[in-house]
Amino acid sequence: MDRSPLTARVRESNRQARAAGSRWAPHRARVMEVLRGVPAGGSVALLGAGHLYDVELDELAIRYERVALVDLDGETVRAAVERHPAAKARCTVHAPVDLTVGLGQLATHRCGVPGEPFDLTVSLGVLTQLMQAVTDAGVAPEEVPRVSLAVRDKHLRDLVHLTRPGGVLVLVTDFVSTRSAPGLAHLPPDELEPALARLVAAGNFFTGTNPYRIAALLEETEPFSRHIAQARFHGPWLWAITPDREHLAGAIVAERRPR
Ligand SMILES: C[S@@+](CC[C@H](N)C(=O)[O-])C[C@H]1O[C@@H](n2cnc3c(N)ncnc32)[C@H](O)[C@@H]1O
């Protein structure tokens, strides 16, 4: 069994989220709204599948013939699949897969998943956990922003690489917590986007998650722009991630250029 500190931390975090299924229903509804806007058919890969609380697995297994579930924590994903007997036959669990790999290999390593390239690749709230791994790895504080952005860019390259030309990639991520922006919890939905823009301008967001920057990176900056036709931001919305805290979250949907 893998007993690395990273795996132990990720498992503990998943253990704490075990009862989150109903609390995450509004988040799940928003994620599914985004995914229903993407063409169905073929294959989908879900990165950071975890408990599968942020998707409707049964519906995805109707929309796609093959569902690849990728995570560091195989036990949690396999238990989640058991709760969806109707979807099980179309699902393959790929675990443990570490989406950070060694921090020293960030520039060159590509995440490979059997069955790639997929028609749709979805990153499910895993980006901020990859960032957490940077802090946990004992990177010197002054190096954390640089290494975090390298981890973010590697994750974006993995998403592009895992998606077939003409396919779609979706990055679902959280941006900022009500811990550092308590006013968010009391805002009506239509005031969340201006609030996000203000928080981003003020630098109050998780390192590397600025959705406007990510969309611009994908559309306008090499090596992404040669592969990406367009990238759109959906959201934001509030995700009741723990009983005492909400995170502002959203999705970037990007289309890979056909070959
Ligand atoms: C916040 S959860 C996302 C919610 C999850 N989809 C669910 O419904 O439970 C992040 C997921 O990413 C996985 N994860 C964290 N770090 C990872 C890594 N380095 N490589 C692969 N998966 C990782 C965790 O095991 C967890 O399932």
XYZ file of N, CA and C and ligand atoms in Angstrom:
804
model
N 0.841 -1.205 0.000
C 0.000 0.000 0.000
C 0.877 1.256 0.000
N 0.428 2.282 -0.761
C 1.155 3.543 -0.823
C 0.950 4.310 0.486
N 2.056 4.545 1.224
C 1.927 5.230 2.508
C 2.587 6.602 2.481
N 2.704 7.211 1.279
C 3.352 8.511 1.206
C 2.503 9.553 1.916
N 3.150 10.650 2.409
C 2.379 11.708 3.082
C 1.304 12.286 2.164
N 1.588 12.396 0.844
C 0.598 12.945 -0.090
C -0.655 12.069 -0.096
N -0.444 10.754 -0.249
C -1.588 9.841 -0.289
C -2.353 9.888 1.027
N -1.633 9.930 2.146
C -2.296 9.964 3.459
C -3.142 11.231 3.576
N -2.608 12.368 3.121
C -3.346 13.635 3.230
C -4.596 13.619 2.347
N -4.437 13.091 1.117
C -5.559 13.053 0.173
C -6.648 12.107 0.696
N -6.232 10.956 1.230
C -7.215 10.010 1.776
C -7.981 10.621 2.943
N -7.250 11.346 3.810
C -7.896 11.965 4.967
C -8.909 13.013 4.500
N -8.521 13.780 3.487
C -9.428 14.798 2.964
C -10.685 14.125 2.383
N -10.512 13.020 1.678
C -11.667 12.300 1.134
C -12.508 11.689 2.253
N -11.828 11.236 3.329
C -12.587 10.679 4.462
C -13.496 11.766 5.056
N -12.925 12.983 5.169
C -13.714 14.084 5.744
C -14.887 14.486 4.839
N -14.767 14.204 3.532
C -15.832 14.600 2.592
C -16.874 13.494 2.411
N -16.713 12.385 3.154
C -17.568 11.220 2.903
C -19.066 11.555 3.020
N -19.408 12.452 3.937
C -20.830 12.764 4.159
C -21.288 13.989 3.365
N -20.488 14.401 2.375
C -20.763 15.683 1.701
C -21.739 15.578 0.533
N -22.198 14.366 0.202
C -23.003 14.162 -1.007
C -24.171 15.125 -1.145
N -24.987 15.251 -0.101
C -26.159 16.120 -0.264
C -25.764 17.590 -0.149
N -24.760 17.890 0.682
C -24.337 19.300 0.806
C -23.779 19.813 -0.524
N -23.187 18.924 -1.311
C -22.594 19.336 -2.596
C -23.604 19.318 -3.746
N -24.883 19.027 -3.463
C -25.873 18.907 -4.555
C -25.943 20.169 -5.426
N -25.972 21.383 -4.843
C -26.016 22.571 -5.718
C -24.767 22.697 -6.592
N -23.603 22.339 -6.046
C -22.353 22.352 -6.829
C -22.459 21.322 -7.958
N -22.946 20.133 -7.601
C -23.104 19.057 -8.603
C -24.039 19.516 -9.727
N -25.109 20.211 -9.361
C -26.075 20.688 -10.364
C -25.398 21.664 -11.320
N -24.535 22.530 -10.799
C -23.856 23.500 -11.670
C -22.840 22.806 -12.578
N -22.113 21.831 -12.015
C -21.136 21.092 -12.837
C -21.868 20.355 -13.956
N -23.000 19.732 -13.613
C -23.732 18.976 -14.640
C -24.331 19.901 -15.694
N -24.745 21.088 -15.274
C -25.257 22.077 -16.245
C -24.166 22.369 -17.282
N -22.931 22.523 -16.804
C -21.806 22.770 -17.717
C -21.592 21.551 -18.618
N -21.584 20.351 -18.020
C -21.276 19.144 -18.806
C -22.384 18.816 -19.816
N -23.624 19.217 -19.503
C -24.728 18.975 -20.469
C -24.579 19.870 -21.694
N -23.761 20.894 -21.596
C -23.530 21.779 -22.735
C -22.455 21.263 -23.680
N -21.878 20.102 -23.347
C -20.784 19.530 -24.142
C -21.355 18.362 -24.944
N -20.911 18.180 -26.210
C -21.466 17.063 -26.992
C -21.272 15.711 -26.300
N -22.282 14.856 -26.401
C -22.215 13.522 -25.798
C -21.607 12.549 -26.801
N -21.292 11.329 -26.318
C -20.818 10.257 -27.202
C -19.342 9.995 -27.030
N -18.958 8.702 -27.144
C -17.541 8.347 -27.055
C -17.105 8.159 -25.619
N -16.031 8.860 -25.256
C -15.406 8.589 -23.959
C -15.231 9.864 -23.146
N -15.286 9.693 -21.824
C -15.031 10.813 -20.915
C -14.049 10.346 -19.845
N -13.105 11.231 -19.491
C -12.202 10.960 -18.364
C -12.499 11.969 -17.273
N -12.663 11.477 -16.035
C -12.899 12.347 -14.893
C -11.661 12.304 -13.998
N -10.940 13.412 -13.918
C -9.725 13.470 -13.100
C -10.085 14.009 -11.716
N -9.625 13.327 -10.661
C -10.020 13.715 -9.299
C -11.441 13.247 -9.023
N -11.748 12.032 -9.487
C -13.120 11.503 -9.410
C -13.614 11.389 -7.969
N -12.747 10.958 -7.049
C -13.081 10.885 -5.622
C -14.378 10.155 -5.355
N -15.258 10.789 -4.572
C -16.564 10.185 -4.228
C -17.580 10.319 -5.358
N -17.208 11.031 -6.426
C -18.127 11.289 -7.554
C -19.352 12.072 -7.091
N -19.145 12.939 -6.084
C -20.249 13.746 -5.569
C -20.478 14.991 -6.437
N -19.530 15.319 -7.319
C -19.714 16.539 -8.109
C -20.233 16.251 -9.516
N -20.610 15.011 -9.781
C -21.236 14.664 -11.070
C -22.398 13.697 -10.831
N -23.254 13.559 -11.853
C -24.291 12.514 -11.860
C -23.710 11.387 -12.701
N -23.106 10.385 -12.040
C -22.397 9.341 -12.787
C -23.348 8.560 -13.697
N -24.552 8.271 -13.203
C -25.485 7.472 -14.024
C -25.785 8.198 -15.330
N -25.983 9.490 -15.244
C -26.273 10.267 -16.461
C -25.060 10.293 -17.396
N -23.871 10.458 -16.836
C -22.667 10.488 -17.685
C -22.460 9.142 -18.374
N -22.817 8.052 -17.676
C -22.637 6.718 -18.268
C -23.689 6.440 -19.335
N -24.736 7.247 -19.382
C -25.688 7.160 -20.508
C -25.153 8.000 -21.668
N -24.583 9.169 -21.335
C -24.104 10.091 -22.385
C -22.821 9.593 -23.061
N -21.997 8.811 -22.315
C -20.696 8.353 -22.854
C -20.590 6.835 -22.715
N -20.013 6.197 -23.742
C -19.899 4.723 -23.712
C -18.811 4.271 -22.745
N -17.747 5.094 -22.617
C -16.636 4.725 -21.747
C -16.347 5.864 -20.774
N -16.266 5.519 -19.483
C -16.026 6.526 -18.440
C -14.765 6.113 -17.688
N -13.691 6.906 -17.822
C -12.433 6.614 -17.123
C -12.379 7.475 -15.865
N -12.180 6.826 -14.722
C -12.171 7.529 -13.439
C -10.751 7.520 -12.891
N -10.158 8.689 -12.769
C -8.730 8.800 -12.441
C -8.590 9.490 -11.088
N -7.778 8.902 -10.205
C -7.590 9.514 -8.883
C -6.375 8.875 -8.208
N -5.854 9.592 -7.227
C -4.794 9.028 -6.392
C -5.374 7.987 -5.429
N -6.632 8.207 -5.039
C -7.263 7.392 -4.004
C -8.260 6.406 -4.628
N -7.742 5.226 -4.991
C -8.572 4.231 -5.675
C -9.696 3.696 -4.805
N -9.418 3.570 -3.501
C -10.423 2.999 -2.593
C -11.706 3.841 -2.609
N -11.528 5.158 -2.540
C -12.687 6.061 -2.530
C -13.444 5.967 -3.850
N -12.726 5.934 -4.974
C -13.399 5.895 -6.279
C -14.128 4.558 -6.454
N -13.478 3.462 -6.079
C -14.131 2.148 -6.258
C -15.397 2.061 -5.408
N -15.344 2.619 -4.191
C -16.551 2.624 -3.337
C -17.638 3.472 -3.993
N -17.240 4.573 -4.621
C -18.223 5.450 -5.274
C -18.889 4.722 -6.443
N -18.104 3.981 -7.212
C -18.675 3.269 -8.366
C -19.673 2.210 -7.880
N -19.364 1.562 -6.764
C -20.285 0.540 -6.222
C -21.658 1.133 -5.906
N -21.692 2.429 -5.630
C -22.989 3.071 -5.330
C -23.795 3.358 -6.601
N -23.191 3.061 -7.772
C -23.862 3.342 -9.057
C -23.875 2.092 -9.921
N -24.633 1.042 -9.516
C -24.596 -0.219 -10.263
C -24.980 -0.056 -11.732
N -25.868 0.891 -12.040
C -26.307 1.051 -13.433
C -25.173 1.565 -14.318
N -24.226 2.282 -13.726
C -23.144 2.899 -14.512
C -21.894 2.026 -14.553
N -21.824 1.070 -13.634
C -20.579 0.342 -13.365
C -19.931 -0.263 -14.608
N -20.741 -0.874 -15.470
C -20.181 -1.602 -16.618
C -19.416 -0.671 -17.566
N -19.745 0.612 -17.568
C -19.080 1.542 -18.491
C -17.880 2.243 -17.843
N -17.643 1.956 -16.550
C -16.600 2.684 -15.813
C -15.326 1.859 -15.657
N -14.173 2.515 -15.803
C -12.892 1.896 -15.476
C -12.178 2.832 -14.501
N -11.713 2.260 -13.391
C -11.006 3.066 -12.395
C -9.507 2.989 -12.674
N -8.856 4.139 -12.794
C -7.407 4.205 -12.955
C -6.841 4.842 -11.692
N -6.293 4.021 -10.801
C -5.793 4.522 -9.526
C -4.808 3.503 -8.947
N -3.787 3.939 -8.216
C -3.513 5.347 -7.958
C -2.779 5.996 -9.129
N -3.269 7.162 -9.550
C -2.559 8.006 -10.514
C -2.284 9.325 -9.814
N -1.002 9.716 -9.732
C -0.637 10.988 -9.092
C -0.510 12.058 -10.170
N -1.421 13.014 -10.163
C -1.428 14.049 -11.198
C -0.360 15.116 -10.986
N 0.322 15.100 -9.832
C 1.442 16.041 -9.666
C 2.736 15.420 -10.148
N 2.857 14.107 -10.130
C 4.129 13.367 -10.251
C 5.179 14.021 -9.356
N 6.440 13.660 -9.507
C 7.480 14.310 -8.709
C 7.557 15.768 -9.139
N 7.697 16.681 -8.204
C 7.726 18.097 -8.575
C 8.898 18.394 -9.509
N 9.955 17.556 -9.471
C 11.112 17.769 -10.341
C 10.839 17.466 -11.809
N 9.773 16.720 -12.090
C 9.518 16.314 -13.487
C 8.417 17.121 -14.153
N 8.014 18.244 -13.525
C 6.826 18.963 -13.995
C 6.890 19.373 -15.454
N 8.087 19.792 -15.903
C 8.184 20.365 -17.245
C 8.002 19.310 -18.332
N 8.428 18.085 -18.043
C 8.494 17.092 -19.115
C 7.439 15.998 -19.011
N 6.950 15.727 -17.802
C 6.068 14.567 -17.624
C 4.660 14.823 -18.158
N 4.081 13.821 -18.817
C 2.684 13.878 -19.245
C 1.942 12.762 -18.553
N 0.762 13.083 -18.041
C -0.049 12.055 -17.411
C -0.658 11.173 -18.511
N -0.431 9.876 -18.426
C -1.017 8.970 -19.406
C -2.148 8.184 -18.762
N -3.259 8.047 -19.449
C -4.383 7.258 -18.935
C -4.819 6.304 -20.054
N -4.874 4.985 -19.763
C -5.329 4.066 -20.802
C -6.662 4.528 -21.385
N -6.806 4.433 -22.709
C -8.053 4.856 -23.354
C -7.963 6.255 -23.944
N -6.860 6.988 -23.614
C -6.712 8.344 -24.161
C -6.452 8.263 -25.666
N -6.732 9.302 -26.432
C -7.327 10.563 -25.995
C -8.842 10.431 -25.871
N -9.407 11.220 -24.937
C -10.838 11.165 -24.648
C -11.588 12.249 -25.420
N -12.879 11.987 -25.666
C -13.714 13.018 -26.301
C -13.919 14.190 -25.343
N -13.982 13.857 -24.057
C -14.160 14.882 -23.026
C -13.273 14.534 -21.839
N -12.510 15.512 -21.371
C -11.709 15.322 -20.149
C -12.150 16.375 -19.144
N -12.448 15.924 -17.921
C -12.952 16.847 -16.903
C -12.061 16.760 -15.669
N -11.585 17.898 -15.211
C -10.823 17.969 -13.971
C -11.782 18.431 -12.888
N -11.985 17.574 -11.868
C -13.040 17.814 -10.877
C -12.468 18.297 -9.543
N -12.235 19.581 -9.435
C -11.833 20.139 -8.142
C -10.486 19.636 -7.656
N -9.651 19.168 -8.583
C -8.373 18.581 -8.171
C -7.250 19.620 -8.187
N -7.419 20.707 -8.971
C -6.317 21.670 -9.139
C -5.839 22.234 -7.797
N -6.766 22.641 -6.940
C -6.331 23.257 -5.677
C -5.680 22.209 -4.761
N -6.046 20.939 -4.947
C -5.368 19.897 -4.161
C -3.941 19.687 -4.668
N -3.745 19.863 -5.977
C -2.383 19.745 -6.519
C -1.523 20.883 -5.970
N -2.131 22.070 -5.835
C -1.407 23.217 -5.265
C -1.037 22.961 -3.803
N -1.989 22.350 -3.081
C -1.746 22.032 -1.667
C -0.530 21.118 -1.539
N -0.359 20.230 -2.533
C 0.770 19.293 -2.509
C 2.093 20.044 -2.565
N 2.097 21.214 -3.211
C 3.333 22.008 -3.303
C 3.724 22.484 -1.908
N 2.764 23.037 -1.184
C 3.039 23.516 0.173
C 3.456 22.342 1.061
N 2.723 21.226 0.941
C 3.019 20.070 1.795
C 4.388 19.465 1.494
N 4.887 19.667 0.249
C 6.169 19.050 -0.125
C 7.351 19.796 0.495
N 7.079 20.869 1.223
C 8.159 21.584 1.894
C 8.951 22.496 0.969
N 8.318 22.919 -0.150
C 8.964 23.878 -1.056
C 9.194 25.184 -0.288
N 10.369 25.814 -0.495
C 10.679 27.060 0.217
C 9.584 28.094 -0.060
N 9.132 28.832 0.971
C 7.983 29.745 0.802
C 8.132 30.684 -0.391
N 9.355 31.182 -0.647
C 9.507 32.135 -1.760
C 9.381 31.438 -3.122
N 9.507 30.103 -3.126
C 9.399 29.347 -4.384
C 7.982 28.837 -4.641
N 7.104 28.921 -3.605
C 5.767 28.318 -3.729
C 4.978 28.882 -4.911
N 4.927 30.222 -5.121
C 4.129 30.711 -6.264
C 4.637 30.158 -7.593
N 5.946 30.152 -7.801
C 6.504 29.687 -9.077
C 6.195 28.199 -9.291
N 6.428 27.398 -8.261
C 6.188 25.950 -8.405
C 4.689 25.676 -8.569
N 3.841 26.448 -7.864
C 2.384 26.246 -7.985
C 1.930 26.507 -9.418
N 2.457 27.572 -10.030
C 2.066 27.861 -11.415
C 2.576 26.772 -12.358
N 3.761 26.218 -12.053
C 4.281 25.114 -12.879
C 3.358 23.894 -12.757
N 2.844 23.638 -11.541
C 1.915 22.515 -11.332
C 0.618 22.786 -12.098
N 0.119 24.020 -12.013
C -1.110 24.389 -12.745
C -0.917 24.188 -14.251
N 0.220 24.665 -14.774
C 0.444 24.568 -16.219
C 0.610 23.109 -16.657
N 1.239 22.313 -15.798
C 1.363 20.879 -16.119
C -0.033 20.241 -16.167
N -0.898 20.636 -15.243
C -2.254 20.078 -15.230
C -2.994 20.489 -16.512
N -2.833 21.734 -16.924
C -3.482 22.184 -18.172
C -2.926 21.402 -19.366
N -1.608 21.176 -19.384
C -1.019 20.405 -20.505
C -1.557 18.977 -20.491
N -1.705 18.400 -19.277
C -2.267 17.042 -19.193
C -3.682 17.015 -19.753
N -4.480 18.044 -19.421
C -5.867 18.076 -19.908
C -5.889 18.142 -21.433
N -5.025 18.968 -22.002
C -4.970 19.083 -23.467
C -4.532 17.746 -24.061
N -3.475 17.173 -23.485
C -2.917 15.918 -24.001
C -3.937 14.779 -23.939
N -4.752 14.751 -22.887
C -5.699 13.637 -22.701
C -6.932 13.764 -23.586
N -7.112 14.939 -24.229
C -8.330 15.212 -25.002
C -8.032 15.100 -26.497
N -8.883 14.438 -27.238
C -8.616 14.266 -28.675
C -8.805 15.593 -29.408
N -8.107 15.785 -30.550
C -8.369 16.975 -31.368
C -9.860 17.036 -31.707
N -10.469 18.196 -31.534
C -11.906 18.341 -31.749
C -12.728 18.053 -30.498
N -12.088 17.528 -29.461
C -12.789 17.226 -28.201
C -12.832 18.438 -27.264
N -13.309 18.194 -26.058
C -13.525 19.290 -25.106
C -12.853 18.946 -23.779
N -12.237 19.972 -23.158
C -11.729 19.789 -21.804
C -12.386 20.787 -20.874
N -12.676 20.318 -19.657
C -13.376 21.154 -18.678
C -12.566 21.142 -17.385
N -12.227 22.328 -16.920
C -11.519 22.447 -15.643
C -12.492 23.039 -14.626
N -12.941 22.190 -13.688
C -13.779 22.680 -12.584
C -12.834 22.961 -11.425
N -12.871 24.177 -10.908
C -11.978 24.477 -9.794
C -12.605 25.491 -8.850
N -12.046 25.542 -7.636
C -12.439 26.560 -6.666
C -11.394 27.667 -6.682
N -11.832 28.886 -6.358
C -10.960 30.055 -6.514
C -10.609 30.723 -5.187
N -11.596 30.792 -4.297
C -11.391 31.570 -3.063
C -12.384 31.069 -2.022
N -11.982 31.175 -0.758
C -12.787 30.646 0.341
C -13.514 31.766 1.086
N -14.664 31.424 1.666
C -15.350 32.406 2.523
C -14.520 32.690 3.775
N -13.472 31.922 4.014
C -12.578 32.246 5.141
C -11.849 33.556 4.890
N -11.384 33.745 3.635
C -10.653 34.994 3.353
C -11.570 36.047 2.738
N -12.779 35.635 2.305
C -13.736 36.594 1.728
C -15.114 36.278 2.296
N -15.337 36.570 3.599
C -16.569 36.138 4.267
C -17.835 36.711 3.644
N -17.727 37.888 3.008
C -18.909 38.530 2.421
C -19.549 37.696 1.318
N -18.787 36.812 0.687
C -19.306 36.012 -0.437
C -20.546 35.215 -0.056
N -20.542 34.705 1.173
C -21.607 33.794 1.617
C -22.972 34.468 1.587
N -23.018 35.804 1.627
C -24.309 36.506 1.720
C -24.718 37.151 0.407
N -23.959 36.919 -0.662
C -24.263 37.589 -1.933
C -25.290 36.820 -2.746
N -26.205 37.531 -3.433
C -27.091 36.832 -4.377
C -26.272 36.332 -5.553
N -26.749 35.278 -6.247
C -25.955 34.648 -7.310
C -25.440 35.628 -8.358
N -26.268 36.627 -8.740
C -25.818 37.511 -9.827
C -24.733 38.492 -9.389
N -24.425 38.526 -8.102
C -23.331 39.411 -7.656
C -22.020 38.655 -7.442
N -22.056 37.334 -7.709
C -20.840 36.548 -7.451
C -19.754 36.826 -8.487
N -20.146 37.011 -9.764
C -19.099 37.228 -10.770
C -18.376 38.565 -10.552
N -19.105 39.696 -10.346
C -18.372 40.931 -10.047
C -17.512 40.797 -8.788
N -18.011 40.029 -7.806
C -17.222 39.840 -6.578
C -15.935 39.076 -6.893
N -16.053 38.052 -7.752
C -14.856 37.293 -8.138
C -13.846 38.220 -8.832
N -14.347 39.041 -9.751
C -13.440 39.947 -10.470
C -12.727 40.881 -9.485
N -13.467 41.367 -8.471
C -12.838 42.260 -7.472
C -11.790 41.500 -6.651
N -12.124 40.265 -6.262
C -11.189 39.475 -5.445
C -9.925 39.154 -6.236
N -10.107 38.843 -7.524
C -8.945 38.550 -8.371
C -8.075 39.803 -8.477
N -8.720 40.955 -8.708
C -7.958 42.201 -8.837
C -7.203 42.514 -7.539
N -7.788 42.122 -6.417
C -7.150 42.391 -5.120
C -6.147 41.301 -4.734
N -6.028 40.278 -5.564
C -5.075 39.191 -5.272
C -5.575 38.229 -4.208
N -6.876 38.286 -3.887
C -7.430 37.399 -2.864
C -8.049 36.167 -3.526
N -7.201 35.214 -3.949
C -7.674 33.957 -4.545
C -6.558 32.928 -4.414
N -6.917 31.653 -4.555
C -5.914 30.587 -4.441
C -4.913 30.726 -5.600
N -3.626 30.637 -5.262
C -2.577 30.792 -6.280
C -2.850 29.916 -7.499
N -2.776 30.532 -8.688
C -2.859 29.752 -9.927
C -4.262 29.454 -10.396
N -5.304 29.932 -9.674
C -6.669 29.542 -10.069
C -7.434 30.665 -10.764
N -6.824 31.816 -10.983
C -7.520 32.940 -11.629
C -8.142 32.461 -12.963
N -9.477 32.351 -13.024
C -10.091 31.735 -14.206
C -9.918 32.570 -15.467
N -9.832 33.901 -15.306
C -9.652 34.765 -16.482
C -8.259 34.523 -17.064
N -7.285 34.364 -16.175
C -5.915 34.092 -16.614
C -5.830 32.707 -17.270
N -6.509 31.720 -16.690
C -6.451 30.357 -17.246
C -7.074 30.347 -18.645
N -8.233 31.023 -18.809
C -8.881 31.058 -20.128
C -7.959 31.756 -21.130
N -7.312 32.857 -20.709
C -6.418 33.587 -21.619
C -5.195 32.734 -21.960
N -4.662 32.030 -20.956
C -3.507 31.140 -21.204
C -3.856 30.124 -22.281
N -5.021 29.493 -22.123
C -5.414 28.433 -23.054
C -5.629 28.987 -24.458
N -6.237 30.164 -24.546
C -6.598 30.707 -25.862
C -5.450 31.421 -26.553
N -4.578 32.055 -25.732
C -3.654 33.022 -26.346
C -2.180 32.689 -26.191
N -1.839 31.698 -25.361
C -0.434 31.496 -25.029
C 0.032 30.107 -25.446
N 1.198 30.072 -26.089
C 1.808 28.779 -26.419
C 2.320 28.126 -25.132
N 2.286 26.797 -25.013
C 1.967 25.810 -26.050
C 0.475 25.508 -26.171
N -0.400 26.232 -25.398
C -1.817 25.857 -25.385
C -2.553 26.328 -26.632
N -2.282 27.580 -27.045
C -3.130 28.220 -28.054
C -3.127 27.466 -29.392
N -2.041 26.754 -29.689
C -2.035 26.024 -30.968
C -3.022 24.844 -30.935
N -3.404 24.419 -29.705
C -4.322 23.274 -29.573
C -5.757 23.708 -29.246
N -5.921 24.931 -28.739
C -7.229 25.326 -28.198
C -7.900 26.345 -29.103
N -9.143 26.035 -29.518
C -9.874 26.959 -30.384
C -10.484 28.079 -29.559
N -11.138 27.727 -28.451
C -11.690 28.769 -27.581
C -11.870 28.234 -26.168
N -11.832 29.165 -25.203
C -12.006 28.794 -23.795
C -13.014 29.753 -23.180
N -14.034 29.197 -22.493
C -15.089 30.033 -21.891
C -15.194 29.752 -20.411
N -15.454 30.804 -19.654
C -15.635 30.665 -18.206
C -17.121 30.520 -17.880
N -17.481 29.543 -17.051
C -18.858 29.360 -16.590
C -18.887 29.520 -15.073
N -19.803 30.319 -14.585
C -19.927 30.534 -13.151
C -19.694 31.986 -12.835
N -19.267 32.280 -11.615
C -18.992 31.346 -10.532
C -20.258 31.016 -9.730
N -20.083 30.027 -8.850
C -21.132 29.655 -7.904
C -20.472 29.299 -6.580
N -21.297 29.171 -5.529
C -20.746 28.819 -4.214
C -20.824 27.302 -4.022
N -19.740 26.735 -3.548
C -19.626 25.292 -3.295
C -19.432 25.130 -1.774
N -20.409 24.503 -1.131
C -20.335 24.320 0.332
C -19.379 23.163 0.621
N -18.098 23.457 0.494
C -17.085 22.394 0.469
C -16.967 21.671 1.806
N -17.069 22.406 2.914
C -17.093 21.786 4.249
C -18.285 22.381 5.001
N -18.655 21.808 6.146
C -19.824 22.341 6.852
C -19.648 23.808 7.253
N -18.408 24.251 7.454
C -18.207 25.615 7.964
C -17.618 26.576 6.932
N -17.563 26.154 5.660
C -16.850 26.993 4.692
C -17.383 26.761 3.289
N -17.530 27.875 2.536
C -17.895 27.738 1.120
C -16.736 28.240 0.277
N -16.613 27.694 -0.910
C -15.613 28.181 -1.863
C -16.335 28.680 -3.105
N -15.839 29.780 -3.651
C -16.352 30.227 -4.939
C -15.712 29.326 -5.995
N -16.548 28.749 -6.860
C -16.044 27.768 -7.830
C -16.623 28.070 -9.202
N -16.072 27.440 -10.222
C -16.573 27.630 -11.582
C -15.871 26.664 -12.511
N -16.117 26.832 -13.805
C -15.544 25.902 -14.783
C -15.027 26.665 -15.993
N -13.901 26.219 -16.498
C -13.397 26.726 -17.781
C -13.589 25.597 -18.787
N -14.314 25.891 -19.851
C -14.592 24.898 -20.885
C -13.801 25.292 -22.128
N -12.948 24.379 -22.608
C -12.103 24.704 -23.765
C -12.274 23.647 -24.846
N -12.325 24.127 -26.081
C -12.461 23.209 -27.223
C -11.107 23.006 -27.869
N -10.732 21.739 -28.042
C -9.487 21.452 -28.781
C -9.736 21.637 -30.266
N -8.786 22.274 -30.941
C -8.917 22.421 -32.389
C -8.938 21.042 -33.036
N -9.743 20.888 -34.087
C -9.650 19.641 -34.848
C -8.266 19.575 -35.491
N -7.791 18.388 -35.823
C -6.459 18.284 -36.425
C -6.404 18.918 -37.793
C -11.813 18.001 -3.694
S -11.819 16.427 -4.406
C -12.884 16.712 -5.762
C -14.229 16.157 -5.499
C -14.387 14.736 -5.951
N -14.638 14.697 -7.389
C -15.529 14.089 -5.201
O -16.656 14.098 -5.709
O -15.276 13.587 -4.102
C -10.273 16.235 -5.205
C -9.984 14.819 -5.670
O -8.666 14.835 -6.232
C -7.956 13.690 -5.797
N -6.513 14.050 -5.774
C -5.884 14.893 -4.917
N -4.577 14.985 -5.220
C -4.372 14.178 -6.292
C -3.224 13.837 -7.066
N -2.012 14.326 -6.773
N -3.378 12.995 -8.105
C -4.604 12.469 -8.406
N -5.723 12.754 -7.712
C -5.614 13.596 -6.660
C -8.506 13.387 -4.422
O -8.337 12.013 -4.088
C -9.976 13.777 -4.584
O -10.740 12.666 -4.998
